[in-house]
mmCIF file of C-alpha atoms in Angstrom:
data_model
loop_
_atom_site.group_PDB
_atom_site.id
_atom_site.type_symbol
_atom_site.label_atom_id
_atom_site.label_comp_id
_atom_site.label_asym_id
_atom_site.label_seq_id
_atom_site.Cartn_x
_atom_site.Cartn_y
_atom_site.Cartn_z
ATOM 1 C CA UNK A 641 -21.800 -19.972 -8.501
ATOM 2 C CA UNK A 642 -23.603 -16.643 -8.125
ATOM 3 C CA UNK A 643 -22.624 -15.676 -11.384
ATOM 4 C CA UNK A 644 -23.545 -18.833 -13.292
ATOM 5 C CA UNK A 645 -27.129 -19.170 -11.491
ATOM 6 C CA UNK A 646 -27.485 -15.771 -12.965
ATOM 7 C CA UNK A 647 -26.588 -16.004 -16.545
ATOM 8 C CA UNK A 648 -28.620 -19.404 -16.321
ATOM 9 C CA UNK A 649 -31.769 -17.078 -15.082
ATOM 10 C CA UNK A 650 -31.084 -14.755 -17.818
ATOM 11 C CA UNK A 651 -30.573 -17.420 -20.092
ATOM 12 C CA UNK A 652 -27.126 -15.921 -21.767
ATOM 13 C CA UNK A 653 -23.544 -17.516 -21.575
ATOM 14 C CA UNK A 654 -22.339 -13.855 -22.050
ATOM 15 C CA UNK A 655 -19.860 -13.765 -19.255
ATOM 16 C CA UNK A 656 -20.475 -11.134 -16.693
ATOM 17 C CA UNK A 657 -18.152 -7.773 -16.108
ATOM 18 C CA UNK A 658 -17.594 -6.441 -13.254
ATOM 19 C CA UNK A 659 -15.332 -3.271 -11.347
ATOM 20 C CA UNK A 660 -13.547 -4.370 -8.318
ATOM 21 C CA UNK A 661 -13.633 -1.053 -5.801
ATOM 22 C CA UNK A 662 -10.920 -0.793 -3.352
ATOM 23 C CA UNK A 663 -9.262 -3.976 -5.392
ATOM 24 C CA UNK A 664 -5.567 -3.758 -2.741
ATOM 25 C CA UNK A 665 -2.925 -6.197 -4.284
ATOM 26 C CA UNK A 666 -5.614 -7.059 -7.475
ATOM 27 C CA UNK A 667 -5.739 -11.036 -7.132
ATOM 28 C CA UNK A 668 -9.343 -11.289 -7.648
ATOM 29 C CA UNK A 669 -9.107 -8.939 -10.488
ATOM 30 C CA UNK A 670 -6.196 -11.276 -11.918
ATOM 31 C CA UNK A 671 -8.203 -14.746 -11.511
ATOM 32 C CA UNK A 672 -11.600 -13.301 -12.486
ATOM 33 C CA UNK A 673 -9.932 -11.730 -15.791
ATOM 34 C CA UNK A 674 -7.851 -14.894 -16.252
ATOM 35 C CA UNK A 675 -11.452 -17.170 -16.577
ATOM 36 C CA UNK A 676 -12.278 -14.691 -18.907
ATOM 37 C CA UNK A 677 -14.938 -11.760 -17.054
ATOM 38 C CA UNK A 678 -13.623 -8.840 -18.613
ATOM 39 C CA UNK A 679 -13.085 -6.351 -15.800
ATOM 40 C CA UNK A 680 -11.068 -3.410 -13.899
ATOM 41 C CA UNK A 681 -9.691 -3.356 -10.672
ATOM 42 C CA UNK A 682 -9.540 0.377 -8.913
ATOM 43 C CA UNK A 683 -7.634 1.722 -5.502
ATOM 44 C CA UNK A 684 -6.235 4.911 -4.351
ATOM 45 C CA UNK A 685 -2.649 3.092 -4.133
ATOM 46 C CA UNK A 686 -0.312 0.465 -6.874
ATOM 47 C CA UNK A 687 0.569 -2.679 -5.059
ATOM 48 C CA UNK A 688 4.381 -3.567 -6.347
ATOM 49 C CA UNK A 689 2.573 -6.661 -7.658
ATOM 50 C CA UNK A 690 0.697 -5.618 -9.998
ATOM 51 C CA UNK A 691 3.149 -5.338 -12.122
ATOM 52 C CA UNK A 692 3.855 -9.354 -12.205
ATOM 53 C CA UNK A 693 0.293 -9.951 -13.539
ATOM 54 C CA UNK A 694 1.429 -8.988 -16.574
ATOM 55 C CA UNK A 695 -0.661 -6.392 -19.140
ATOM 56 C CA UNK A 696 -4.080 -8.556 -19.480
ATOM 57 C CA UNK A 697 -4.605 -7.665 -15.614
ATOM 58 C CA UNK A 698 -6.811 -4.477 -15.723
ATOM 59 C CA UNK A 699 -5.445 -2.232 -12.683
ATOM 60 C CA UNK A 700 -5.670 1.178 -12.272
ATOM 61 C CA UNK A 701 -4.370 3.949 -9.564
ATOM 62 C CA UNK A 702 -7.125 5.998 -8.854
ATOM 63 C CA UNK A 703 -9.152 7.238 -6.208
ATOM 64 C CA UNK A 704 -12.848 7.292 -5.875
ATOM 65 C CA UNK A 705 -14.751 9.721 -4.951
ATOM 66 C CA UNK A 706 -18.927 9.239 -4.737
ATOM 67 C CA UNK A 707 -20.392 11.324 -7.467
ATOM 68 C CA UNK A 708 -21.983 10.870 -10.596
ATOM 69 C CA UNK A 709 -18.503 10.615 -12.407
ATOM 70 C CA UNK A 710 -18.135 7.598 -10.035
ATOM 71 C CA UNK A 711 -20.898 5.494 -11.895
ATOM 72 C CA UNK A 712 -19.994 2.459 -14.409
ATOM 73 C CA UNK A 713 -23.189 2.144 -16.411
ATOM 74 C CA UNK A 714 -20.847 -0.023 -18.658
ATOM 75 C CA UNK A 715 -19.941 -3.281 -16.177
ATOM 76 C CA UNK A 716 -22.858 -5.854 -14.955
ATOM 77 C CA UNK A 717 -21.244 -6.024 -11.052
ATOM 78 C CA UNK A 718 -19.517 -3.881 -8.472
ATOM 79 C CA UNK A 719 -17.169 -6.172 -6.291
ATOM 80 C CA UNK A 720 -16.364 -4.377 -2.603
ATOM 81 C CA UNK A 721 -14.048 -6.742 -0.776
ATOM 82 C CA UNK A 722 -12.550 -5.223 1.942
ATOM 83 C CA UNK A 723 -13.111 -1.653 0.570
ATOM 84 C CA UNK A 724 -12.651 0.162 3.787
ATOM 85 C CA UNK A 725 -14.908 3.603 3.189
ATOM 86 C CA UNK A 726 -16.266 2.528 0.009
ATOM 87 C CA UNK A 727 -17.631 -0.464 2.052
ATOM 88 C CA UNK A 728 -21.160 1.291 2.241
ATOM 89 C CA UNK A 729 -21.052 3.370 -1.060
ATOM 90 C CA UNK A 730 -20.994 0.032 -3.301
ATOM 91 C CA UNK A 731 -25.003 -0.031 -3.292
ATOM 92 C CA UNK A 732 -25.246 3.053 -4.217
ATOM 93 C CA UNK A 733 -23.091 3.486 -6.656
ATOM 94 C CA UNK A 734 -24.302 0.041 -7.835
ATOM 95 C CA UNK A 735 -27.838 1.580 -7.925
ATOM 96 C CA UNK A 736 -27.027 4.761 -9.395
ATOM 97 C CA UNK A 737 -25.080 2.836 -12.358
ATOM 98 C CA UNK A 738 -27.963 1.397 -14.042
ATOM 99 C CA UNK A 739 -30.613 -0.931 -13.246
ATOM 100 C CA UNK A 740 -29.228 -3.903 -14.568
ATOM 101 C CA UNK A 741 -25.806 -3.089 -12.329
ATOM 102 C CA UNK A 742 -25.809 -5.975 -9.221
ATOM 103 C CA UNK A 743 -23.093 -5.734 -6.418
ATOM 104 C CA UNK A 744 -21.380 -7.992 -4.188
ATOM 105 C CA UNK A 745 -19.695 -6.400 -0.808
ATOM 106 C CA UNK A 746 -17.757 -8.079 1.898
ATOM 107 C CA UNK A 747 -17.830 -5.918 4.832
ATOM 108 C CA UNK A 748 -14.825 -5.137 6.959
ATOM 109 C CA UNK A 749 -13.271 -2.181 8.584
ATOM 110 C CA UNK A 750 -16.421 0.105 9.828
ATOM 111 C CA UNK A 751 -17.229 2.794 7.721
ATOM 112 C CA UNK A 752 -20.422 5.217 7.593
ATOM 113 C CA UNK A 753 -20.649 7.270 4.481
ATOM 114 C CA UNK A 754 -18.492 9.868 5.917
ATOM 115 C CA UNK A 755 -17.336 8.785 8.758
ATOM 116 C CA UNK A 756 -16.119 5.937 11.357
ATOM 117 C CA UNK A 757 -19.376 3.886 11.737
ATOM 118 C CA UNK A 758 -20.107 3.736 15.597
ATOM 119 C CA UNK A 759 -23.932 3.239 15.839
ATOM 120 C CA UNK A 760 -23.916 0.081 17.964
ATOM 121 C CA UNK A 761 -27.509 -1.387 18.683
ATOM 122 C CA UNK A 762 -28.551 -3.122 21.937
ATOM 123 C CA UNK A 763 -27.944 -6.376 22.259
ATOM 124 C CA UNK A 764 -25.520 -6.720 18.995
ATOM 125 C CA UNK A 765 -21.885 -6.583 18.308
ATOM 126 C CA UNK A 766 -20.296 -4.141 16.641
ATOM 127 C CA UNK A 767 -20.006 -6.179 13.429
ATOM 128 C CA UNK A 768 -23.583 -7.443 13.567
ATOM 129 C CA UNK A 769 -24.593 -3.779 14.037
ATOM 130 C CA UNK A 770 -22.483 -2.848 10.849
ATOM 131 C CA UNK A 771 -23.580 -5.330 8.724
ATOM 132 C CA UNK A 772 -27.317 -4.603 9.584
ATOM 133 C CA UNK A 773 -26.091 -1.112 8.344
ATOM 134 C CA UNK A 774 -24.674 -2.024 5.408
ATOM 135 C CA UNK A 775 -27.636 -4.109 4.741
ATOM 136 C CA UNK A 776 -29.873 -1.766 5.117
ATOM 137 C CA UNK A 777 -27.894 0.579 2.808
ATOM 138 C CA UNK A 778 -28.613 -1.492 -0.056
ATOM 139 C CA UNK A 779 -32.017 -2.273 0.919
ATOM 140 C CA UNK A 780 -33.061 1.301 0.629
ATOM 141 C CA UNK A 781 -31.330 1.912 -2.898
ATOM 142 C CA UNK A 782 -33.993 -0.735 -3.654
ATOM 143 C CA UNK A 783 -32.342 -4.015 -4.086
ATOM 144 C CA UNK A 784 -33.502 -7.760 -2.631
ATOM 145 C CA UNK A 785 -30.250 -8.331 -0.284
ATOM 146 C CA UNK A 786 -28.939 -11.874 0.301
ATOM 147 C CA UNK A 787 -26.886 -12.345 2.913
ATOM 148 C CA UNK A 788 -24.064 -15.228 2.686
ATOM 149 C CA UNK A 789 -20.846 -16.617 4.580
ATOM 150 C CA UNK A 790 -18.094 -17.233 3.275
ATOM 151 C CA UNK A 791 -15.757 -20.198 4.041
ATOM 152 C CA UNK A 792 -12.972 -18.418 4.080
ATOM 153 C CA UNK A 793 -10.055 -18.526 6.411
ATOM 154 C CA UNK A 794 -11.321 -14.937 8.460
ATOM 155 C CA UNK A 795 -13.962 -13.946 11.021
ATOM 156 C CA UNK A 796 -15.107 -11.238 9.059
ATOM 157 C CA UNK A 797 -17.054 -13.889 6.275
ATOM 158 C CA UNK A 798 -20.345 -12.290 5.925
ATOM 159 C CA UNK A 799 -20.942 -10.499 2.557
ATOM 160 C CA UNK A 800 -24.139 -9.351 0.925
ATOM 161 C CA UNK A 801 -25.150 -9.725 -2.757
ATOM 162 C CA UNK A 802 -27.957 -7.338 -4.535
ATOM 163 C CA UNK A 803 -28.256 -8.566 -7.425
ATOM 164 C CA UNK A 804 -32.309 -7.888 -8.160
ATOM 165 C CA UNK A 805 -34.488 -4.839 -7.626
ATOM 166 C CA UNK A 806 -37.547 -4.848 -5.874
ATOM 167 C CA UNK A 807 -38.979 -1.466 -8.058
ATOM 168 C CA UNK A 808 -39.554 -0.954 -11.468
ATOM 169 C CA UNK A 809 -37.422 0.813 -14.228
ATOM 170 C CA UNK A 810 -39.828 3.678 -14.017
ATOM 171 C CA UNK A 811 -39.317 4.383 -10.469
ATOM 172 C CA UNK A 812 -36.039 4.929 -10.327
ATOM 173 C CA UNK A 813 -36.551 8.632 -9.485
ATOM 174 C CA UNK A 814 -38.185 8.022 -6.847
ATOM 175 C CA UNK A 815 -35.409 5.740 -5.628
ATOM 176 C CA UNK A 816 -32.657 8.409 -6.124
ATOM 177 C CA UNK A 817 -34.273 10.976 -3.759
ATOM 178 C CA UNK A 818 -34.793 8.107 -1.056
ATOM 179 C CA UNK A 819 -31.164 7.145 -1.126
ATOM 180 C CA UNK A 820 -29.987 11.224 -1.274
ATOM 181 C CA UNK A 821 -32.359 11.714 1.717
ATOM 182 C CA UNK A 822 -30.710 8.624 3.545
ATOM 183 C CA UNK A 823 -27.176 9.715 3.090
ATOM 184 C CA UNK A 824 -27.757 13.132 4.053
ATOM 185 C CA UNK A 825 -29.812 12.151 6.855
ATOM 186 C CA UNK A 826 -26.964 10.614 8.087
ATOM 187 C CA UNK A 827 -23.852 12.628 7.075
ATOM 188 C CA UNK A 828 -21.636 14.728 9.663
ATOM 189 C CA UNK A 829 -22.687 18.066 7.655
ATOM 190 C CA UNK A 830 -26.043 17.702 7.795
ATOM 191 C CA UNK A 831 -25.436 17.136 11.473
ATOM 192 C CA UNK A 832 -23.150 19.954 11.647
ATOM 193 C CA UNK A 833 -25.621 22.544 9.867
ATOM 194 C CA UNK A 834 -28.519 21.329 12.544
ATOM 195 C CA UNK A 835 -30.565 20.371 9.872
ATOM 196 C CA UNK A 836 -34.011 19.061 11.086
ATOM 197 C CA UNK A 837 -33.072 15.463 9.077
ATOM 198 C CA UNK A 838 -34.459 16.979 5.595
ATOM 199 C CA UNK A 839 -31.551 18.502 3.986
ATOM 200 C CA UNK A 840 -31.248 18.730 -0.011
ATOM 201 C CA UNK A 841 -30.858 15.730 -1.418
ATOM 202 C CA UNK A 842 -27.952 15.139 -4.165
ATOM 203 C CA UNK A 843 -29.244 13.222 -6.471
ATOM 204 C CA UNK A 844 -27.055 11.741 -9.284
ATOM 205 C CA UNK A 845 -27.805 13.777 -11.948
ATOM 206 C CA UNK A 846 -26.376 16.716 -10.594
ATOM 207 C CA UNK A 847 -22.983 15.977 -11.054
ATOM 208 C CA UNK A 848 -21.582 17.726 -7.117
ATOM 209 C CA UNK A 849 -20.356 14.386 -4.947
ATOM 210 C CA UNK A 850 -23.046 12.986 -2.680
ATOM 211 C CA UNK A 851 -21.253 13.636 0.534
ATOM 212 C CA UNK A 852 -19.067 16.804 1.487
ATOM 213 C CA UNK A 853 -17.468 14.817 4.041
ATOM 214 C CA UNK A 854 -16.570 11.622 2.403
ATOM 215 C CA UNK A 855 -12.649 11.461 2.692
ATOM 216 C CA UNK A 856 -10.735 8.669 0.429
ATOM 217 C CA UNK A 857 -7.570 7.026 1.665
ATOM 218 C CA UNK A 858 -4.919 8.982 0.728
ATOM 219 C CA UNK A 859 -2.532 7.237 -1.987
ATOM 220 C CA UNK A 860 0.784 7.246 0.302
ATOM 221 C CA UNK A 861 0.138 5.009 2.982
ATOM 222 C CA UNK A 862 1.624 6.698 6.302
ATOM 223 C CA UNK A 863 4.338 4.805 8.081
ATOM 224 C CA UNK A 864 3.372 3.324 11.205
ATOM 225 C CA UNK A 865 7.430 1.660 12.064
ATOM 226 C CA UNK A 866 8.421 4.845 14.578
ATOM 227 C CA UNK A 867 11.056 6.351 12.366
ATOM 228 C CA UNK A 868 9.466 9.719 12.577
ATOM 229 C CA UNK A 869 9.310 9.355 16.379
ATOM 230 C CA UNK A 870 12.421 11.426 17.532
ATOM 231 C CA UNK A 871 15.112 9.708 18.282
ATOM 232 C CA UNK A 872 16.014 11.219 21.399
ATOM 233 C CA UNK A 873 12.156 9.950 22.719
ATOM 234 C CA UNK A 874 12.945 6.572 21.531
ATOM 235 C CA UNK A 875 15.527 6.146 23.021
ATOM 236 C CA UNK A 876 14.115 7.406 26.567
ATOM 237 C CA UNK A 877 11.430 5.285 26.276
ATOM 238 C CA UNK A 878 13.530 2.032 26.059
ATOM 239 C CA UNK A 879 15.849 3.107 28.865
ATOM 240 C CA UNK A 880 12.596 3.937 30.839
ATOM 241 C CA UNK A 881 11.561 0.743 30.434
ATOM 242 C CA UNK A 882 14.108 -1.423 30.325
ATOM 243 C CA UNK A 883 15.204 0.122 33.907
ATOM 244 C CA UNK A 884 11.693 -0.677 35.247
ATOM 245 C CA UNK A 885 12.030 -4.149 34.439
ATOM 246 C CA UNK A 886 15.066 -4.712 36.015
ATOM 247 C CA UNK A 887 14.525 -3.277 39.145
ATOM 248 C CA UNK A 888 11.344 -5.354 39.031
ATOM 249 C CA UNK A 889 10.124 -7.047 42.134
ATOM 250 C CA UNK A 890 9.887 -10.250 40.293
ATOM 251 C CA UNK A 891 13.240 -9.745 38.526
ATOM 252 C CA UNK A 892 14.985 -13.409 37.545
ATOM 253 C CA UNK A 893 18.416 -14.485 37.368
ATOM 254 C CA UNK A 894 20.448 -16.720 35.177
ATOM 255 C CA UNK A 895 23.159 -18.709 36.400
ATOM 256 C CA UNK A 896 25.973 -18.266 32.662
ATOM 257 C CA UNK A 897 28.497 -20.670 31.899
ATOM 258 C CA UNK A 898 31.225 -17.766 32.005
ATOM 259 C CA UNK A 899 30.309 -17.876 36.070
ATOM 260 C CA UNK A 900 28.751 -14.496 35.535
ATOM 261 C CA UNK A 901 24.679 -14.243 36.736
ATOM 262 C CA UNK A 902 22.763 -12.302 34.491
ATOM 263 C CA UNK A 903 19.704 -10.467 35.728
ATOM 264 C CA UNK A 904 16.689 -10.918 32.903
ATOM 265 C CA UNK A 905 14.144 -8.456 34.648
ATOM 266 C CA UNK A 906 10.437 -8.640 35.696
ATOM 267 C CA UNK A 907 7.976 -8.441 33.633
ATOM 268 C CA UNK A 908 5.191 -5.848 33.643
ATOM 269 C CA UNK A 909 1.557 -5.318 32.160
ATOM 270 C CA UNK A 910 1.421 -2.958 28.921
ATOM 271 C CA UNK A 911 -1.166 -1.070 31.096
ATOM 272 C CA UNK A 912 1.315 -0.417 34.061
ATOM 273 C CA UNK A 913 3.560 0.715 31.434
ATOM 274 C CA UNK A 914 1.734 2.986 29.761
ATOM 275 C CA UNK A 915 1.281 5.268 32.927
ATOM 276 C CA UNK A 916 4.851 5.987 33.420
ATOM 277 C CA UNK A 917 4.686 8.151 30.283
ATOM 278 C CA UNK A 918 2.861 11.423 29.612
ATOM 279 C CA UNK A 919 -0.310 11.630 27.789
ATOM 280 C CA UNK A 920 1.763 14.048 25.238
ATOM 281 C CA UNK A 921 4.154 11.365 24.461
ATOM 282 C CA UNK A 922 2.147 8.937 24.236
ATOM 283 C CA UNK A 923 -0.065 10.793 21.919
ATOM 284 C CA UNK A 924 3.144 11.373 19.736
ATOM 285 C CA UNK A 925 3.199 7.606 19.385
ATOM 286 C CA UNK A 926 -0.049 6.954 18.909
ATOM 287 C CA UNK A 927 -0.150 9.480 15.825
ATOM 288 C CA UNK A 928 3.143 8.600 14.512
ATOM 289 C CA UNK A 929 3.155 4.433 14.951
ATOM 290 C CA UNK A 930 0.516 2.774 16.367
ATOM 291 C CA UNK A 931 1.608 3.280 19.694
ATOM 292 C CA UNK A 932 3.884 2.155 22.943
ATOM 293 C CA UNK A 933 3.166 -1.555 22.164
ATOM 294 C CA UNK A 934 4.324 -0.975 18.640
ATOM 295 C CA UNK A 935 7.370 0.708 19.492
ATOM 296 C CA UNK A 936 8.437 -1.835 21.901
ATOM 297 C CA UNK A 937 7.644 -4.761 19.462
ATOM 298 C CA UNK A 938 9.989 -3.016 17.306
ATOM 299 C CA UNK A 939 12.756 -2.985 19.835
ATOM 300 C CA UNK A 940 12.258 -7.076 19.551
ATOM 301 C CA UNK A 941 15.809 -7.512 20.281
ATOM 302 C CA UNK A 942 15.616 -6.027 23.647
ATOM 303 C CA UNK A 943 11.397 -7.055 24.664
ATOM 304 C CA UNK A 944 9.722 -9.448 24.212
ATOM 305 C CA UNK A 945 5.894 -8.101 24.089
ATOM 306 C CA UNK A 946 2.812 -10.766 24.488
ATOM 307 C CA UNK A 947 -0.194 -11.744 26.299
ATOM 308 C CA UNK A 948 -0.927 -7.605 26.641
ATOM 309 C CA UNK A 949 2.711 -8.001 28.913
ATOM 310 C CA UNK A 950 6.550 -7.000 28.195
ATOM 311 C CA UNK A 951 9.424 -8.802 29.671
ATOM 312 C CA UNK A 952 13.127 -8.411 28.371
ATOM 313 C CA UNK A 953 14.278 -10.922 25.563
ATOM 314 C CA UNK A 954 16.151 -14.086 27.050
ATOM 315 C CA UNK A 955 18.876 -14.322 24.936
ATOM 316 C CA UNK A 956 20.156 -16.844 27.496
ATOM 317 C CA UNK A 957 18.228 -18.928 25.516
ATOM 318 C CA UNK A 958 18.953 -21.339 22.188
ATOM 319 C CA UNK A 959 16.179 -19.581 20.386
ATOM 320 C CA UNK A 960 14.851 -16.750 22.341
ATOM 321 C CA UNK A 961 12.161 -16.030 19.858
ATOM 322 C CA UNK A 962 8.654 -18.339 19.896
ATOM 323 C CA UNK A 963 8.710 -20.587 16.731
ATOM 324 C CA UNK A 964 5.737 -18.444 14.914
ATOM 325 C CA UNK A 965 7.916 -15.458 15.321
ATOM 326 C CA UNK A 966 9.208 -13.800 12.164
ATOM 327 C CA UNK A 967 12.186 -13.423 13.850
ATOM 328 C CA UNK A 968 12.871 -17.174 14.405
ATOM 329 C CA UNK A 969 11.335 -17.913 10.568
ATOM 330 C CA UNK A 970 14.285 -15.538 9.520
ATOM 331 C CA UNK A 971 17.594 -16.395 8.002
ATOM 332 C CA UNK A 972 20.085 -14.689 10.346
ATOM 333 C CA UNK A 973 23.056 -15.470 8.803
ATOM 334 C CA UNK A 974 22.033 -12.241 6.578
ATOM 335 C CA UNK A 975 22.322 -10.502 9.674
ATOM 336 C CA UNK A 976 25.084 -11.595 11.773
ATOM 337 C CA UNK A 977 26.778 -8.862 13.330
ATOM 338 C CA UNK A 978 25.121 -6.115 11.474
ATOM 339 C CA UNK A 979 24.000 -4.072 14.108
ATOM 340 C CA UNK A 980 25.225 -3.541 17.765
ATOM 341 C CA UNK A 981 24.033 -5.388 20.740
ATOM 342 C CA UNK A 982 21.964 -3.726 22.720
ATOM 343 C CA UNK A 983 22.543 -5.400 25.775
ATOM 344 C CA UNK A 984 26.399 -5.282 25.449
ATOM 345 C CA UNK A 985 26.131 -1.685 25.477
ATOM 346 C CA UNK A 986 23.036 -1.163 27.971
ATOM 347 C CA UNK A 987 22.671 -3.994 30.015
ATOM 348 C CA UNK A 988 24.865 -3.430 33.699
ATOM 349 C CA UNK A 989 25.501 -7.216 33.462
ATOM 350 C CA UNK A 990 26.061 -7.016 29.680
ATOM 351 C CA UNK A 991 25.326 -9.609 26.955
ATOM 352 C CA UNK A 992 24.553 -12.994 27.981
ATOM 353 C CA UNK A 993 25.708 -14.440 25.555
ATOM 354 C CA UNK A 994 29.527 -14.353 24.379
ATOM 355 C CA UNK A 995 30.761 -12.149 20.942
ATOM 356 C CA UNK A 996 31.478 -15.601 19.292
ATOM 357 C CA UNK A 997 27.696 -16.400 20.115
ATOM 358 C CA UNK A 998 25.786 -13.603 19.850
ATOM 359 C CA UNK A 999 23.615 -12.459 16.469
ATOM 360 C CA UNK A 1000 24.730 -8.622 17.622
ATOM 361 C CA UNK A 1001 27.908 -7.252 17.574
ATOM 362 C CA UNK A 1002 29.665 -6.318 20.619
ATOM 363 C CA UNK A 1003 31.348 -3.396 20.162
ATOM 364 C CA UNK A 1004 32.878 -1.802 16.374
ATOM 365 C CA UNK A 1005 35.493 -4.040 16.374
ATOM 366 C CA UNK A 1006 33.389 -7.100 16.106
ATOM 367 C CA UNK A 1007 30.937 -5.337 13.312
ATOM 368 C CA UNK A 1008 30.649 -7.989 10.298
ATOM 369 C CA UNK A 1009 33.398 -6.069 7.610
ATOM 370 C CA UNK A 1010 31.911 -8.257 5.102
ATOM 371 C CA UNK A 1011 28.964 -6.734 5.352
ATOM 372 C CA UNK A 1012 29.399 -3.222 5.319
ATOM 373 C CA UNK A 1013 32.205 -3.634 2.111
ATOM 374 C CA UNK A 1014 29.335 -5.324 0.105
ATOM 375 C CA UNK A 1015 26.818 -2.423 1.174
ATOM 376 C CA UNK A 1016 29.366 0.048 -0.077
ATOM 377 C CA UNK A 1017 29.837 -1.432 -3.393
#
């Protein structure tokens, strides 16, 4: 609507182009380009489906990097939706594209220009706070910003449009060394250098990027599932706390039908948990995969991790997985009897569940043959 309120103002039917910064798996790109805005979608990393949009789809690894070769004097709009560290970058570049250039930005994860954004102010949320930053960002590169919300399945539905300046063509000079003064102002190395808040601006024309400690994503996104954690650690962790569940003052029973009683375990908060672990291995995890509520959601066979709690999995029941898990969604006859059962080889009571009904196999012997034979071929 935005666009056609626009070319109705301008009084052209000359569809508008646009770059989409940060553009992740490129469906925007695809639908904007497939109504016919001729455009180019931009990120530091190829989604595996770009390739089924097929060659009219404009999508390009790259990463960006604020400076002057970072302009596109060329394209009417600059489209930041969910751009991460570009986030606050998109009015600027916007600005310092031409003065005809408008942008559109839907904030998300906080971002400064160099930096984690963590300038709260009193009596507003953290996102409030942001987007009165990122507001203000394109406020001072001298466009009239309209704030919207979006009715979109997310809580994070505010965006902001500038698609009108509030100088004229002539003062664009005087623009640039505003916004250079702002983002040095607020940059780490200014801070660093003790600068009294009147450091040398950049402006555009120089051709050096506008912030020395602007860091893009990098193009391999790290892998946050614990296979780097050593195995050895791993595997003391889920002892540790498997063993602190069942010795649990609140540990329950089950009655089986084989006569046998099964002991399920207690069930703890993640914050008790955490302290029976040192702050060097839990640092390990935090670096290498999110952290000890990641790993144990991992190990979903053996916990069962909710409500900011862990208890063990009941697998003495029909479907021991809640019916929004992935897990329950899944088609486990692709699984059966791939991997062992942890409890059959852990568990002092062993599996509750018998080898003819269990999803695990207990013991070698009862590994699926079918299986492997088709993996070797």
């Amino acid at each position: 609507i935005t666009w056609e309120i626009q070319r109705r103002e301008q009084k052209s039917e000359k569809l508008q182009s646009f770059v989409d910064l940060g553009c992740g798996n490129g469906l925007l790109v695809h639908i904007l380009q497939s109504e016919g805005h001729p455009g180019l979608g931009l990120d530091v990393r190829k989604r595996n489906i770009w390739d089924l949009y097929g060659d009219q789809t404009k999508l390009k690894e790259e990463s960006i990097i604020p400076s002057a070769e970072s302009t596109f004097p060329e394209f009417d709009w600059l489209i930041g939706n969910h751009s991460d560290e570009l986030t606050p970058w998109i009015p600027v570049i916007a600005a310092r594209s031409s003065y005809t250039c408008s942008y559109f930005v839907l904030p998300c994860c906080h971002f400064d220009f160099d930096r984690k954004f963590s300038q709260k102010e009193a009596n507003e949320s953290n996102y409030r706070s942001y987007l009165n930053f990122v507001r203000e960002v394109g406020e001072v590169c001298g466009f009239t910003v309209q704030e919207d919300t979006l009715r979109i399945p997310s809580t994070k539905r505010v965006c902001f449009i500038g698609k009108t300046r509030n100088y004229k063509p002539e003062e664009k000079d005087l623009i640039d060394d505003k916004i250079a003064n702002y983002i040095n102002i607020r940059s780490t190395a200014s801070s660093i250098s003790g600068t009294d808040g009147n450091p040398p601006a950049k402006k555009q024309k120089t051709g050096e990027v506008w912030s020395e400690g602007f860091n893009p994503r990098p193009s391999e996104e790290k892998s946050r599932n614990c296979k780097s954690v050593d195995s050895g650690t791993v595997s003391h962790i889920v002892q540790t706390v498997f063993d602190v569940l069942l010795e649990s003052t609140d540990c329950e029973t089950r009655q089986l039908e084989d006569g046998r009683v099964w002991r399920k375990g207690g069930k703890k908060a993640l914050s008790d948990v955490v302290k029976l672990f040192d702050k060097d291995v839990l640092k390990q995890l935090k670096s290498e995969c999110g952290g000890l509520q990641t790993l144990l959601r991992n190990h979903n066979s053996v916990f069962n991790v909710s409500g900011g709690a862990v208890q063990l999995r009941d697998l003495t029941l029909d479907e021991p997985y809640s019916k929004h898990s992935k897990l329950a969604k899944r088609d486990k006859s692709q699984y059966f009897k791939t991997m062992q059962c942890w409890f059959y080889n852990n568990h002092p009571d062993g599996c509750p569940r018998t080898a003819q009904k269990c999803h695990f196999a207990h013991g070698e012997q009862d590994v699926r043959k079918e299986q492997s034979d088709a993996c070797a071929q």
